[in-house]
């Protein structure tokens, strides 16, 4: 494989000036246009990242949860419009009795998050009061949001929500009789042959996994050092975030998903069809649905790309797929960096402007 020189120069620019450390993969069909690693997986021992290094996916994990949920719908074990309270009993709280699976998947449930990041709350701050090592299973998260005042009634708005996907994890466990992580591994990771993907804990030995680093900055916002993110969130991923994967495995996943190899034809189309308007710009519209984000042009309503991204302390990542051109852009980083602008710069070269 010979990397596209322009893509390579863009990545090198972000390495040299934008603090990028991680892996980038750009493919069109079976042709690899770029696949390279930059920076260090372990700064202490100066171990370099490799193209098969495992990275935290943050909220990209939500796509695995959404796919797992639709698999259960495919098996007719529940429907998208079943009510949450008819499936699981999580005790008294301020959750509406009218919340459905559809509301949770599309970020329209209105429930309060454990940390309302859209309102400026810090997710890291939760663990100043709660030992992060005490939160390992989906049930462990519930107390952090169940008594918080909802933002709106189900179906009356759209607000990005992590807690809703924790509840979906509990639904998957209740319906399947399996632990969430075991179900996803068996029915998604193993089926797609994502051999380097799983829910690995920070306190276990994991071969070829990157450490993740948060920038320490001075008064002028210049980076003066790094700290590990081991106290920034729970030690193992759950239904809302935290699976570890490689760029190649993610490419495998999105192509299997979009070509109907994981879900029935009807539910594949359901998942890949924009559902709820999230924000609108002059020329483009962004939509949320089933854990994915979509971009369509206002002038044509054509789907331009599917996208899911994620950000946590020391983690930033993005997965974009352009169905008409069969192009994937996948970027995984293990320190704070702007993967969104990087992906846009790559898009301008391999896809062209979409505005």
XYZ file of N, CA and C in Angstrom, residues 171-266:
288
model
N -31.935 -2.826 28.927
C -32.977 -3.502 28.150
C -32.402 -4.709 27.422
N -31.244 -4.541 26.809
C -30.590 -5.650 26.103
C -30.349 -6.807 27.061
N -29.902 -6.506 28.275
C -29.655 -7.554 29.260
C -30.948 -8.247 29.670
N -32.021 -7.454 29.871
C -33.287 -8.032 30.309
C -33.898 -8.935 29.244
N -33.826 -8.512 27.985
C -34.457 -9.274 26.900
C -33.625 -10.482 26.495
N -32.306 -10.314 26.449
C -31.441 -11.404 25.972
C -31.043 -12.379 27.073
N -31.111 -11.922 28.322
C -30.646 -12.763 29.415
C -29.135 -12.839 29.505
N -28.454 -11.966 28.778
C -26.992 -11.950 28.751
C -26.470 -10.615 29.270
N -25.256 -10.621 29.780
C -24.587 -9.376 30.088
C -24.434 -8.572 28.797
N -24.640 -7.247 28.880
C -24.573 -6.387 27.689
C -23.295 -6.603 26.901
N -22.161 -6.559 27.589
C -20.882 -6.649 26.887
C -20.707 -8.011 26.208
N -21.150 -9.062 26.864
C -21.060 -10.400 26.271
C -21.945 -10.511 25.034
N -23.137 -9.917 25.104
C -24.066 -9.972 23.960
C -23.460 -9.254 22.749
N -22.914 -8.073 22.972
C -22.343 -7.300 21.859
C -21.141 -8.010 21.259
N -20.306 -8.583 22.108
C -19.141 -9.303 21.589
C -19.576 -10.478 20.729
N -20.521 -11.276 21.210
C -20.923 -12.483 20.490
C -21.667 -12.170 19.200
N -22.548 -11.181 19.240
C -23.442 -10.947 18.101
C -22.957 -9.866 17.139
N -21.972 -9.081 17.543
C -21.445 -8.043 16.641
C -19.947 -8.235 16.408
N -19.149 -8.111 17.441
C -17.696 -8.168 17.258
C -17.257 -9.492 16.635
N -17.783 -10.613 17.143
C -17.380 -11.921 16.617
C -17.912 -12.150 15.207
N -19.146 -11.704 14.945
C -19.762 -11.901 13.628
C -19.017 -11.111 12.559
N -18.634 -9.884 12.888
C -17.935 -9.019 11.932
C -16.444 -9.366 11.856
N -15.998 -10.225 12.748
C -14.575 -10.584 12.874
C -13.744 -9.360 13.243
N -14.274 -8.603 14.225
C -13.537 -7.485 14.804
C -12.628 -8.073 15.885
N -11.525 -8.636 15.446
C -10.679 -9.442 16.321
C -9.922 -8.626 17.355
N -9.884 -7.311 17.171
C -9.134 -6.462 18.098
C -10.074 -5.543 18.891
N -11.347 -5.915 18.979
C -12.348 -5.057 19.600
C -13.024 -5.767 20.760
N -13.137 -5.078 21.880
C -13.844 -5.636 23.030
C -13.958 -4.550 24.099
N -14.648 -4.900 25.186
C -14.727 -4.014 26.342
C -13.626 -4.422 27.318
N -12.506 -3.737 27.227
C -11.372 -4.046 28.088
C -11.344 -3.065 29.260
N -11.000 -3.578 30.436
C -10.921 -2.724 31.611
C -9.551 -2.078 31.730
N -9.537 -0.883 32.290
C -8.273 -0.171 32.489
C -7.354 -0.897 33.466
N -7.949 -1.708 34.348
C -7.132 -2.379 35.356
C -6.808 -3.822 34.990
N -6.945 -4.168 33.705
C -6.491 -5.479 33.242
C -5.386 -5.290 32.214
N -4.627 -6.336 31.991
C -3.556 -6.281 31.002
C -4.145 -6.498 29.612
N -3.973 -5.533 28.740
C -4.531 -5.599 27.392
C -3.400 -5.423 26.382
N -3.228 -6.401 25.545
C -2.158 -6.356 24.555
C -2.386 -5.255 23.534
N -1.366 -4.447 23.306
C -1.360 -3.444 22.249
C -2.509 -2.442 22.366
N -2.797 -2.015 23.574
C -3.810 -0.977 23.795
C -3.114 0.332 24.158
N -3.596 1.421 23.595
C -3.015 2.729 23.881
C -3.461 3.239 25.238
N -2.563 3.910 25.939
C -2.985 4.750 27.049
C -3.551 6.031 26.446
N -4.393 6.714 27.228
C -5.002 7.953 26.731
C -4.645 9.096 27.665
N -4.345 10.253 27.054
C -3.750 11.352 27.804
C -4.533 12.653 27.628
N -4.771 13.323 28.757
C -5.397 14.635 28.757
C -4.321 15.708 28.855
N -4.477 16.740 28.080
C -3.479 17.822 28.069
C -3.526 18.642 29.353
N -2.356 19.005 29.838
C -2.211 19.969 30.927
C -1.728 21.266 30.290
N -2.452 22.349 30.497
C -2.121 23.601 29.819
C -1.817 24.707 30.822
N -1.080 25.710 30.341
C -0.767 26.865 31.185
C -1.819 27.954 30.990
N -1.565 29.111 31.547
C -2.533 30.209 31.481
C -2.802 30.662 30.054
N -1.864 30.394 29.153
C -2.039 30.771 27.743
C -2.561 29.611 26.898
N -3.036 28.559 27.571
C -3.593 27.371 26.924
C -2.559 26.620 26.090
N -1.296 26.775 26.455
C -0.242 26.018 25.815
C -0.025 24.717 26.586
N 0.169 23.616 25.866
C 0.339 22.321 26.513
C 1.700 22.254 27.196
N 1.661 21.943 28.498
C 2.908 21.842 29.251
C 3.125 20.430 29.797
N 2.181 19.535 29.531
C 2.327 18.158 29.994
C 1.042 17.374 29.769
N 1.018 16.142 30.266
C -0.143 15.273 30.082
C -0.403 14.485 31.364
N -1.652 14.092 31.553
C -2.001 13.171 32.627
C -2.849 12.044 32.047
N -2.732 10.865 32.618
C -3.535 9.736 32.170
C -5.003 9.950 32.559
N -5.891 9.342 31.802
C -7.320 9.547 32.048
C -7.940 8.450 32.916
N -7.141 7.751 33.703
C -7.632 6.584 34.432
C -8.632 6.917 35.536
N -8.741 8.192 35.920
C -9.728 8.584 36.923
C -10.839 9.433 36.310
N -10.909 9.461 35.003
C -11.844 10.358 34.324
C -13.198 9.735 34.042
N -13.288 8.424 34.075
C -14.549 7.719 33.875
C -14.389 6.278 34.323
N -15.468 5.497 34.336
C -15.390 4.131 34.871
C -14.321 3.286 34.185
N -13.840 2.251 34.857
C -12.684 1.498 34.364
C -12.970 0.585 33.177
N -14.235 0.393 32.838
C -14.567 -0.442 31.683
C -15.782 0.146 30.989
N -15.820 0.039 29.680
C -16.890 0.632 28.909
C -18.238 -0.024 29.161
N -19.278 0.725 28.835
C -20.643 0.220 28.954
C -21.412 0.601 27.693
N -22.739 0.599 27.782
C -23.565 0.763 26.583
C -23.516 2.163 25.988
N -22.993 3.122 26.733
C -22.933 4.485 26.202
C -21.572 4.857 25.638
N -20.514 4.144 26.063
C -19.170 4.537 25.626
C -18.139 3.526 26.109
N -16.943 3.549 25.479
C -15.798 2.917 26.081
C -15.286 1.615 25.516
N -15.899 1.073 24.453
C -15.297 -0.108 23.833
C -13.964 0.285 23.210
N -13.008 -0.644 23.203
C -11.721 -0.412 22.546
C -11.719 -1.112 21.190
N -11.129 -0.456 20.194
C -11.123 -1.021 18.848
C -9.952 -0.485 18.052
N -9.824 -0.967 16.822
C -8.843 -0.454 15.868
C -9.567 0.202 14.699
N -8.838 0.978 13.928
C -9.434 1.635 12.766
C -9.937 0.605 11.755
N -9.176 -0.459 11.546
C -9.592 -1.486 10.579
C -10.853 -2.203 11.030
N -10.962 -2.469 12.328
C -12.162 -3.127 12.837
C -13.391 -2.237 12.649
N -13.241 -0.939 12.890
C -14.373 -0.032 12.697
C -14.783 0.025 11.235
N -13.818 0.001 10.350
C -14.119 -0.024 8.921
C -14.912 -1.285 8.573
N -14.499 -2.418 9.117
C -15.229 -3.670 8.922
C -16.667 -3.525 9.397
N -16.833 -2.939 10.579
C -18.165 -2.825 11.170
C -19.098 -1.974 10.317
N -18.668 -0.767 9.957
C -19.585 0.138 9.265
C -19.961 -0.401 7.890
N -19.059 -1.133 7.258
C -19.379 -1.716 5.957
C -20.335 -2.902 6.106
N -20.151 -3.722 7.136
C -21.093 -4.808 7.393
C -22.481 -4.254 7.711
N -22.522 -3.203 8.520
C -23.795 -2.616 8.907
C -24.526 -2.030 7.709
N -23.833 -1.239 6.907
C -24.485 -0.521 5.821
C -24.915 -1.430 4.682
N -24.292 -2.598 4.573
C -24.655 -3.523 3.490
C -25.606 -4.623 3.956
N -26.176 -4.483 5.143
C -27.216 -5.393 5.585
C -26.736 -6.741 6.087
N -25.482 -6.829 6.523
C -24.955 -8.112 6.988
C -25.153 -8.332 8.484
N -25.692 -7.333 9.171
C -25.943 -7.468 10.598
C -27.433 -7.451 10.935
N -28.205 -6.717 10.147
C -29.633 -6.569 10.403
C -30.429 -6.934 9.160
N -31.716 -7.147 9.339
C -32.590 -7.391 8.196
C -32.587 -6.175 7.276
N -33.031 -6.377 6.050
C -33.045 -5.271 5.083
C -33.876 -4.104 5.598
N -35.033 -4.404 6.183
C -35.919 -3.326 6.630
C -35.306 -2.544 7.794
